[in-house]
Amino acid sequence: MSATERLGLALLHRLDPETAHGLSLLALRFGLVPLPGCVSLPRLGTHVAGLALPNPVGLAAGYDKNAAALAALSRAGFGFLEVGAATPLAQPGNDRPRIFRLTEDRAAINRFGFNNDGMEAIGRRLAAFHPRPVPIGLNLGANKTSANRAADFATVLVQCGPHVDFATINVSSPNTEGLRNLQGRTLLAALLQQAMEARLTLARPIPVFLKIAPDLSPGELEDIVDVAVSAGVSGIIATNTTLSREGLKSANRDQRGGLSGKPLFEKSTRVLARVSKLTNGTLPLIGVGGINSAEDAYQKIRAGASAVQLYTAMVYQGLSLIPRIATGLDALLARDGFASVSLAVGTGRSDWL
């Protein structure tokens, strides 16, 4: 990390987290952040659900909710981006304050509640950003006041699908009351059927992923995987934030919302490995939760992930973390004799079961 980046992070950490978040996006949009460009090395190039990724390190949904900084983020070193979540109608989300740093734990708790500009505004920004230097996906959400939340996902997919390379069905956020109930077998099957039918109406049917929670029982996880495979989803993203507060030290540990960051790493990686075992490696998986280093990313891949995503670690280590993880991952693959990242996928799964 450069002295400039260290100073910038120190200044942002003097502000409340949501204000700092907004300022970081403005700095990106106005070219105030040095960016290395996409990291593209032979060992790191891979394919996930038909998507060609220059490297397997992606941006998780939630940072650029409104697709406002696509050009800059595409040059930040990521191999792919996920923006959103987008809902059919714009909504303000939950009352502020709604995001909290847990500095001692290198974590954050948020209860944003899908605040976003709505699918039409987000769709226009996505349509205007072309060509796309790296694959860009959209996290799909449901409006808090919707009478038919399951239909909201299909609605956003039809509206925005033509302008992205993949979409993610997000029924795992803990910050919209009742949303996680849609992970139950019957409701999830109906929701995924609607979404996959909507996908077929697109001139270019894109991969559709399902993002799951880390707080599922073994039985619930088996049901979700079974339903997802039966519905024909393109892959599973494991995992979203957790409601667990085990082992936290920071003053904000009792705030309501989803916990992300370093404390989530072990829990989310165990869920990832279980999903890998349940699918026998036949369904592409994206590992998310607690990645702070190249070694963390490598462990996710060896647990079964074909690619990884991160967000909270940037709060503490800045955007320079992205090329450091990508080049560090390349070095780890070389150390262990893997000619490509795909050859390492799942080779350490048993360590997490």
PDB file of N, CA and C in Angstrom, residues 159-237:
ATOM      1  N   GLN A 159     -35.339  -6.575 -17.509  1.00  0.00           N
ATOM      2  CA  GLN A 159     -35.002  -5.174 -17.769  1.00  0.00           C
ATOM      3  C   GLN A 159     -33.509  -4.977 -18.003  1.00  0.00           C
ATOM      4  N   CYS A 160     -32.685  -5.595 -17.168  1.00  0.00           N
ATOM      5  CA  CYS A 160     -31.243  -5.310 -17.181  1.00  0.00           C
ATOM      6  C   CYS A 160     -30.396  -6.408 -17.816  1.00  0.00           C
ATOM      7  N   GLY A 161     -30.955  -7.583 -17.992  1.00  0.00           N
ATOM      8  CA  GLY A 161     -30.200  -8.709 -18.536  1.00  0.00           C
ATOM      9  C   GLY A 161     -29.482  -8.427 -19.840  1.00  0.00           C
ATOM     10  N   PRO A 162     -30.086  -7.649 -20.769  1.00  0.00           N
ATOM     11  CA  PRO A 162     -29.389  -7.376 -22.032  1.00  0.00           C
ATOM     12  C   PRO A 162     -28.100  -6.579 -21.874  1.00  0.00           C
ATOM     13  N   HIS A 163     -27.876  -5.978 -20.700  1.00  0.00           N
ATOM     14  CA  HIS A 163     -26.750  -5.062 -20.529  1.00  0.00           C
ATOM     15  C   HIS A 163     -25.667  -5.594 -19.591  1.00  0.00           C
ATOM     16  N   VAL A 164     -25.770  -6.865 -19.183  1.00  0.00           N
ATOM     17  CA  VAL A 164     -24.779  -7.455 -18.289  1.00  0.00           C
ATOM     18  C   VAL A 164     -24.359  -8.825 -18.817  1.00  0.00           C
ATOM     19  N   ASP A 165     -23.313  -9.363 -18.203  1.00  0.00           N
ATOM     20  CA  ASP A 165     -22.790 -10.665 -18.621  1.00  0.00           C
ATOM     21  C   ASP A 165     -23.287 -11.814 -17.743  1.00  0.00           C
ATOM     22  N   PHE A 166     -23.768 -11.487 -16.541  1.00  0.00           N
ATOM     23  CA  PHE A 166     -24.373 -12.492 -15.673  1.00  0.00           C
ATOM     24  C   PHE A 166     -25.277 -11.798 -14.666  1.00  0.00           C
ATOM     25  N   ALA A 167     -26.115 -12.571 -14.015  1.00  0.00           N
ATOM     26  CA  ALA A 167     -27.002 -12.031 -12.982  1.00  0.00           C
ATOM     27  C   ALA A 167     -26.982 -12.964 -11.787  1.00  0.00           C
ATOM     28  N   THR A 168     -27.247 -12.389 -10.609  1.00  0.00           N
ATOM     29  CA  THR A 168     -27.248 -13.163  -9.366  1.00  0.00           C
ATOM     30  C   THR A 168     -28.568 -12.950  -8.638  1.00  0.00           C
ATOM     31  N   ILE A 169     -29.228 -14.037  -8.317  1.00  0.00           N
ATOM     32  CA  ILE A 169     -30.463 -13.981  -7.531  1.00  0.00           C
ATOM     33  C   ILE A 169     -30.075 -13.949  -6.065  1.00  0.00           C
ATOM     34  N   ASN A 170     -30.437 -12.862  -5.403  1.00  0.00           N
ATOM     35  CA  ASN A 170     -30.020 -12.653  -4.019  1.00  0.00           C
ATOM     36  C   ASN A 170     -31.220 -12.822  -3.083  1.00  0.00           C
ATOM     37  N   VAL A 171     -31.379 -14.032  -2.552  1.00  0.00           N
ATOM     38  CA  VAL A 171     -32.425 -14.293  -1.558  1.00  0.00           C
ATOM     39  C   VAL A 171     -31.792 -14.517  -0.191  1.00  0.00           C
ATOM     40  N   SER A 172     -30.544 -14.092  -0.053  1.00  0.00           N
ATOM     41  CA  SER A 172     -29.787 -14.410   1.162  1.00  0.00           C
ATOM     42  C   SER A 172     -29.418 -13.197   1.989  1.00  0.00           C
ATOM     43  N   SER A 173     -29.835 -11.994   1.568  1.00  0.00           N
ATOM     44  CA  SER A 173     -29.562 -10.815   2.392  1.00  0.00           C
ATOM     45  C   SER A 173     -30.415 -10.881   3.657  1.00  0.00           C
ATOM     46  N   PRO A 174     -29.827 -10.599   4.824  1.00  0.00           N
ATOM     47  CA  PRO A 174     -30.614 -10.614   6.055  1.00  0.00           C
ATOM     48  C   PRO A 174     -31.300  -9.281   6.351  1.00  0.00           C
ATOM     49  N   ASN A 175     -31.172  -8.301   5.438  1.00  0.00           N
ATOM     50  CA  ASN A 175     -31.574  -6.931   5.762  1.00  0.00           C
ATOM     51  C   ASN A 175     -32.914  -6.504   5.178  1.00  0.00           C
ATOM     52  N   THR A 176     -33.585  -7.387   4.445  1.00  0.00           N
ATOM     53  CA  THR A 176     -34.964  -7.169   4.021  1.00  0.00           C
ATOM     54  C   THR A 176     -35.800  -8.229   4.712  1.00  0.00           C
ATOM     55  N   GLU A 177     -36.712  -7.790   5.564  1.00  0.00           N
ATOM     56  CA  GLU A 177     -37.458  -8.727   6.405  1.00  0.00           C
ATOM     57  C   GLU A 177     -38.153  -9.803   5.568  1.00  0.00           C
ATOM     58  N   GLY A 178     -37.921 -11.054   5.939  1.00  0.00           N
ATOM     59  CA  GLY A 178     -38.574 -12.176   5.285  1.00  0.00           C
ATOM     60  C   GLY A 178     -37.916 -12.656   4.013  1.00  0.00           C
ATOM     61  N   LEU A 179     -36.889 -11.937   3.523  1.00  0.00           N
ATOM     62  CA  LEU A 179     -36.287 -12.315   2.241  1.00  0.00           C
ATOM     63  C   LEU A 179     -35.670 -13.707   2.303  1.00  0.00           C
ATOM     64  N   ARG A 180     -34.970 -14.010   3.401  1.00  0.00           N
ATOM     65  CA  ARG A 180     -34.313 -15.313   3.486  1.00  0.00           C
ATOM     66  C   ARG A 180     -35.300 -16.478   3.508  1.00  0.00           C
ATOM     67  N   ASN A 181     -36.574 -16.184   3.791  1.00  0.00           N
ATOM     68  CA  ASN A 181     -37.578 -17.252   3.738  1.00  0.00           C
ATOM     69  C   ASN A 181     -37.699 -17.830   2.330  1.00  0.00           C
ATOM     70  N   LEU A 182     -37.310 -17.029   1.329  1.00  0.00           N
ATOM     71  CA  LEU A 182     -37.383 -17.494  -0.060  1.00  0.00           C
ATOM     72  C   LEU A 182     -36.345 -18.567  -0.365  1.00  0.00           C
ATOM     73  N   GLN A 183     -35.453 -18.871   0.597  1.00  0.00           N
ATOM     74  CA  GLN A 183     -34.493 -19.958   0.411  1.00  0.00           C
ATOM     75  C   GLN A 183     -35.108 -21.327   0.699  1.00  0.00           C
ATOM     76  N   GLY A 184     -36.330 -21.374   1.248  1.00  0.00           N
ATOM     77  CA  GLY A 184     -36.998 -22.653   1.492  1.00  0.00           C
ATOM     78  C   GLY A 184     -37.287 -23.374   0.186  1.00  0.00           C
ATOM     79  N   ARG A 185     -37.336 -24.693   0.234  1.00  0.00           N
ATOM     80  CA  ARG A 185     -37.421 -25.509  -0.981  1.00  0.00           C
ATOM     81  C   ARG A 185     -38.562 -25.091  -1.907  1.00  0.00           C
ATOM     82  N   THR A 186     -39.779 -24.990  -1.399  1.00  0.00           N
ATOM     83  CA  THR A 186     -40.935 -24.744  -2.260  1.00  0.00           C
ATOM     84  C   THR A 186     -40.893 -23.342  -2.858  1.00  0.00           C
ATOM     85  N   LEU A 187     -40.653 -22.338  -2.006  1.00  0.00           N
ATOM     86  CA  LEU A 187     -40.627 -20.963  -2.501  1.00  0.00           C
ATOM     87  C   LEU A 187     -39.448 -20.733  -3.438  1.00  0.00           C
ATOM     88  N   LEU A 188     -38.309 -21.319  -3.122  1.00  0.00           N
ATOM     89  CA  LEU A 188     -37.134 -21.137  -3.976  1.00  0.00           C
ATOM     90  C   LEU A 188     -37.345 -21.780  -5.341  1.00  0.00           C
ATOM     91  N   ALA A 189     -37.952 -22.953  -5.357  1.00  0.00           N
ATOM     92  CA  ALA A 189     -38.191 -23.628  -6.633  1.00  0.00           C
ATOM     93  C   ALA A 189     -39.077 -22.774  -7.540  1.00  0.00           C
ATOM     94  N   ALA A 190     -40.127 -22.179  -6.955  1.00  0.00           N
ATOM     95  CA  ALA A 190     -41.033 -21.345  -7.752  1.00  0.00           C
ATOM     96  C   ALA A 190     -40.318 -20.086  -8.240  1.00  0.00           C
ATOM     97  N   LEU A 191     -39.523 -19.469  -7.373  1.00  0.00           N
ATOM     98  CA  LEU A 191     -38.783 -18.262  -7.741  1.00  0.00           C
ATOM     99  C   LEU A 191     -37.795 -18.547  -8.865  1.00  0.00           C
ATOM    100  N   LEU A 192     -37.034 -19.620  -8.725  1.00  0.00           N
ATOM    101  CA  LEU A 192     -36.028 -19.943  -9.744  1.00  0.00           C
ATOM    102  C   LEU A 192     -36.680 -20.311 -11.067  1.00  0.00           C
ATOM    103  N   GLN A 193     -37.843 -20.964 -11.014  1.00  0.00           N
ATOM    104  CA  GLN A 193     -38.536 -21.293 -12.259  1.00  0.00           C
ATOM    105  C   GLN A 193     -38.907 -20.015 -13.012  1.00  0.00           C
ATOM    106  N   GLN A 194     -39.437 -19.029 -12.276  1.00  0.00           N
ATOM    107  CA  GLN A 194     -39.774 -17.750 -12.897  1.00  0.00           C
ATOM    108  C   GLN A 194     -38.540 -17.082 -13.488  1.00  0.00           C
ATOM    109  N   ALA A 195     -37.479 -17.073 -12.731  1.00  0.00           N
ATOM    110  CA  ALA A 195     -36.263 -16.399 -13.186  1.00  0.00           C
ATOM    111  C   ALA A 195     -35.664 -17.079 -14.410  1.00  0.00           C
ATOM    112  N   MET A 196     -35.626 -18.397 -14.397  1.00  0.00           N
ATOM    113  CA  MET A 196     -35.029 -19.096 -15.524  1.00  0.00           C
ATOM    114  C   MET A 196     -35.900 -18.989 -16.776  1.00  0.00           C
ATOM    115  N   GLU A 197     -37.215 -18.896 -16.600  1.00  0.00           N
ATOM    116  CA  GLU A 197     -38.094 -18.652 -17.744  1.00  0.00           C
ATOM    117  C   GLU A 197     -37.866 -17.243 -18.292  1.00  0.00           C
ATOM    118  N   ALA A 198     -37.671 -16.292 -17.387  1.00  0.00           N
ATOM    119  CA  ALA A 198     -37.376 -14.921 -17.825  1.00  0.00           C
ATOM    120  C   ALA A 198     -36.052 -14.870 -18.585  1.00  0.00           C
ATOM    121  N   ARG A 199     -35.086 -15.632 -18.127  1.00  0.00           N
ATOM    122  CA  ARG A 199     -33.777 -15.684 -18.786  1.00  0.00           C
ATOM    123  C   ARG A 199     -33.917 -16.110 -20.241  1.00  0.00           C
ATOM    124  N   LEU A 200     -34.815 -17.034 -20.505  1.00  0.00           N
ATOM    125  CA  LEU A 200     -34.988 -17.551 -21.865  1.00  0.00           C
ATOM    126  C   LEU A 200     -35.585 -16.514 -22.811  1.00  0.00           C
ATOM    127  N   THR A 201     -36.180 -15.463 -22.271  1.00  0.00           N
ATOM    128  CA  THR A 201     -36.734 -14.412 -23.128  1.00  0.00           C
ATOM    129  C   THR A 201     -35.669 -13.437 -23.610  1.00  0.00           C
ATOM    130  N   LEU A 202     -34.474 -13.498 -23.012  1.00  0.00           N
ATOM    131  CA  LEU A 202     -33.405 -12.599 -23.413  1.00  0.00           C
ATOM    132  C   LEU A 202     -32.829 -13.029 -24.755  1.00  0.00           C
ATOM    133  N   ALA A 203     -32.488 -12.060 -25.580  1.00  0.00           N
ATOM    134  CA  ALA A 203     -31.865 -12.387 -26.869  1.00  0.00           C
ATOM    135  C   ALA A 203     -30.545 -13.108 -26.657  1.00  0.00           C
ATOM    136  N   ARG A 204     -29.883 -12.815 -25.535  1.00  0.00           N
ATOM    137  CA  ARG A 204     -28.617 -13.458 -25.178  1.00  0.00           C
ATOM    138  C   ARG A 204     -28.755 -13.998 -23.756  1.00  0.00           C
ATOM    139  N   PRO A 205     -29.259 -15.235 -23.603  1.00  0.00           N
ATOM    140  CA  PRO A 205     -29.436 -15.785 -22.252  1.00  0.00           C
ATOM    141  C   PRO A 205     -28.105 -15.824 -21.498  1.00  0.00           C
ATOM    142  N   ILE A 206     -28.070 -15.142 -20.375  1.00  0.00           N
ATOM    143  CA  ILE A 206     -26.837 -14.996 -19.611  1.00  0.00           C
ATOM    144  C   ILE A 206     -26.815 -15.995 -18.450  1.00  0.00           C
ATOM    145  N   PRO A 207     -25.630 -16.282 -17.910  1.00  0.00           N
ATOM    146  CA  PRO A 207     -25.567 -17.141 -16.723  1.00  0.00           C
ATOM    147  C   PRO A 207     -26.311 -16.501 -15.551  1.00  0.00           C
ATOM    148  N   VAL A 208     -27.026 -17.326 -14.807  1.00  0.00           N
ATOM    149  CA  VAL A 208     -27.739 -16.865 -13.613  1.00  0.00           C
ATOM    150  C   VAL A 208     -27.224 -17.651 -12.414  1.00  0.00           C
ATOM    151  N   PHE A 209     -26.704 -16.923 -11.425  1.00  0.00           N
ATOM    152  CA  PHE A 209     -26.175 -17.539 -10.215  1.00  0.00           C
ATOM    153  C   PHE A 209     -27.160 -17.358  -9.065  1.00  0.00           C
ATOM    154  N   LEU A 210     -27.043 -18.201  -8.066  1.00  0.00           N
ATOM    155  CA  LEU A 210     -27.838 -18.095  -6.846  1.00  0.00           C
ATOM    156  C   LEU A 210     -26.883 -17.821  -5.694  1.00  0.00           C
ATOM    157  N   LYS A 211     -27.153 -16.746  -4.936  1.00  0.00           N
ATOM    158  CA  LYS A 211     -26.317 -16.408  -3.785  1.00  0.00           C
ATOM    159  C   LYS A 211     -26.994 -16.885  -2.512  1.00  0.00           C
ATOM    160  N   ILE A 212     -26.268 -17.658  -1.702  1.00  0.00           N
ATOM    161  CA  ILE A 212     -26.864 -18.277  -0.527  1.00  0.00           C
ATOM    162  C   ILE A 212     -26.255 -17.715   0.761  1.00  0.00           C
ATOM    163  N   ALA A 213     -26.974 -17.952   1.854  1.00  0.00           N
ATOM    164  CA  ALA A 213     -26.534 -17.487   3.169  1.00  0.00           C
ATOM    165  C   ALA A 213     -25.575 -18.490   3.794  1.00  0.00           C
ATOM    166  N   PRO A 214     -24.749 -18.024   4.750  1.00  0.00           N
ATOM    167  CA  PRO A 214     -23.840 -18.938   5.449  1.00  0.00           C
ATOM    168  C   PRO A 214     -24.468 -19.584   6.671  1.00  0.00           C
ATOM    169  N   ASP A 215     -25.707 -19.183   7.003  1.00  0.00           N
ATOM    170  CA  ASP A 215     -26.321 -19.608   8.258  1.00  0.00           C
ATOM    171  C   ASP A 215     -27.329 -20.731   8.070  1.00  0.00           C
ATOM    172  N   LEU A 216     -27.107 -21.573   7.090  1.00  0.00           N
ATOM    173  CA  LEU A 216     -28.036 -22.661   6.762  1.00  0.00           C
ATOM    174  C   LEU A 216     -27.646 -23.943   7.482  1.00  0.00           C
ATOM    175  N   SER A 217     -28.659 -24.707   7.877  1.00  0.00           N
ATOM    176  CA  SER A 217     -28.396 -26.025   8.449  1.00  0.00           C
ATOM    177  C   SER A 217     -27.989 -26.973   7.326  1.00  0.00           C
ATOM    178  N   PRO A 218     -27.369 -28.101   7.652  1.00  0.00           N
ATOM    179  CA  PRO A 218     -27.011 -29.066   6.596  1.00  0.00           C
ATOM    180  C   PRO A 218     -28.203 -29.476   5.741  1.00  0.00           C
ATOM    181  N   GLY A 219     -29.351 -29.676   6.370  1.00  0.00           N
ATOM    182  CA  GLY A 219     -30.541 -30.061   5.612  1.00  0.00           C
ATOM    183  C   GLY A 219     -31.011 -28.961   4.681  1.00  0.00           C
ATOM    184  N   GLU A 220     -31.000 -27.725   5.173  1.00  0.00           N
ATOM    185  CA  GLU A 220     -31.399 -26.590   4.336  1.00  0.00           C
ATOM    186  C   GLU A 220     -30.444 -26.422   3.163  1.00  0.00           C
ATOM    187  N   LEU A 221     -29.171 -26.620   3.416  1.00  0.00           N
ATOM    188  CA  LEU A 221     -28.187 -26.497   2.353  1.00  0.00           C
ATOM    189  C   LEU A 221     -28.409 -27.562   1.282  1.00  0.00           C
ATOM    190  N   GLU A 222     -28.684 -28.778   1.692  1.00  0.00           N
ATOM    191  CA  GLU A 222     -28.967 -29.845   0.734  1.00  0.00           C
ATOM    192  C   GLU A 222     -30.187 -29.504  -0.114  1.00  0.00           C
ATOM    193  N   ASP A 223     -31.228 -28.980   0.528  1.00  0.00           N
ATOM    194  CA  ASP A 223     -32.439 -28.614  -0.218  1.00  0.00           C
ATOM    195  C   ASP A 223     -32.139 -27.534  -1.250  1.00  0.00           C
ATOM    196  N   ILE A 224     -31.409 -26.509  -0.842  1.00  0.00           N
ATOM    197  CA  ILE A 224     -31.108 -25.404  -1.751  1.00  0.00           C
ATOM    198  C   ILE A 224     -30.291 -25.881  -2.948  1.00  0.00           C
ATOM    199  N   VAL A 225     -29.286 -26.681  -2.688  1.00  0.00           N
ATOM    200  CA  VAL A 225     -28.451 -27.184  -3.787  1.00  0.00           C
ATOM    201  C   VAL A 225     -29.272 -28.039  -4.728  1.00  0.00           C
ATOM    202  N   ASP A 226     -30.138 -28.888  -4.174  1.00  0.00           N
ATOM    203  CA  ASP A 226     -30.980 -29.761  -5.002  1.00  0.00           C
ATOM    204  C   ASP A 226     -31.903 -28.926  -5.887  1.00  0.00           C
ATOM    205  N   VAL A 227     -32.538 -27.917  -5.301  1.00  0.00           N
ATOM    206  CA  VAL A 227     -33.444 -27.063  -6.061  1.00  0.00           C
ATOM    207  C   VAL A 227     -32.676 -26.277  -7.129  1.00  0.00           C
ATOM    208  N   ALA A 228     -31.512 -25.750  -6.756  1.00  0.00           N
ATOM    209  CA  ALA A 228     -30.719 -24.963  -7.703  1.00  0.00           C
ATOM    210  C   ALA A 228     -30.288 -25.797  -8.904  1.00  0.00           C
ATOM    211  N   VAL A 229     -29.815 -26.994  -8.634  1.00  0.00           N
ATOM    212  CA  VAL A 229     -29.388 -27.877  -9.730  1.00  0.00           C
ATOM    213  C   VAL A 229     -30.580 -28.243 -10.619  1.00  0.00           C
ATOM    214  N   SER A 230     -31.702 -28.563  -9.993  1.00  0.00           N
ATOM    215  CA  SER A 230     -32.897 -28.932 -10.759  1.00  0.00           C
ATOM    216  C   SER A 230     -33.393 -27.776 -11.620  1.00  0.00           C
ATOM    217  N   ALA A 231     -33.256 -26.560 -11.100  1.00  0.00           N
ATOM    218  CA  ALA A 231     -33.732 -25.392 -11.844  1.00  0.00           C
ATOM    219  C   ALA A 231     -32.811 -25.012 -12.989  1.00  0.00           C
ATOM    220  N   GLY A 232     -31.582 -25.522 -12.971  1.00  0.00           N
ATOM    221  CA  GLY A 232     -30.639 -25.224 -14.039  1.00  0.00           C
ATOM    222  C   GLY A 232     -29.875 -23.930 -13.864  1.00  0.00           C
ATOM    223  N   VAL A 233     -29.701 -23.482 -12.610  1.00  0.00           N
ATOM    224  CA  VAL A 233     -28.893 -22.271 -12.412  1.00  0.00           C
ATOM    225  C   VAL A 233     -27.464 -22.535 -12.887  1.00  0.00           C
ATOM    226  N   SER A 234     -26.766 -21.460 -13.202  1.00  0.00           N
ATOM    227  CA  SER A 234     -25.433 -21.581 -13.782  1.00  0.00           C
ATOM    228  C   SER A 234     -24.344 -21.783 -12.745  1.00  0.00           C
ATOM    229  N   GLY A 235     -24.639 -21.449 -11.483  1.00  0.00           N
ATOM    230  CA  GLY A 235     -23.648 -21.587 -10.434  1.00  0.00           C
ATOM    231  C   GLY A 235     -24.204 -21.061  -9.123  1.00  0.00           C
ATOM    232  N   ILE A 236     -23.438 -21.247  -8.055  1.00  0.00           N
ATOM    233  CA  ILE A 236     -23.835 -20.802  -6.719  1.00  0.00           C
ATOM    234  C   ILE A 236     -22.738 -19.905  -6.152  1.00  0.00           C
ATOM    235  N   ILE A 237     -23.161 -18.800  -5.529  1.00  0.00           N
ATOM    236  CA  ILE A 237     -22.236 -17.893  -4.853  1.00  0.00           C
ATOM    237  C   ILE A 237     -22.371 -18.127  -3.352  1.00  0.00           C
TER     238      ILE A 237
END
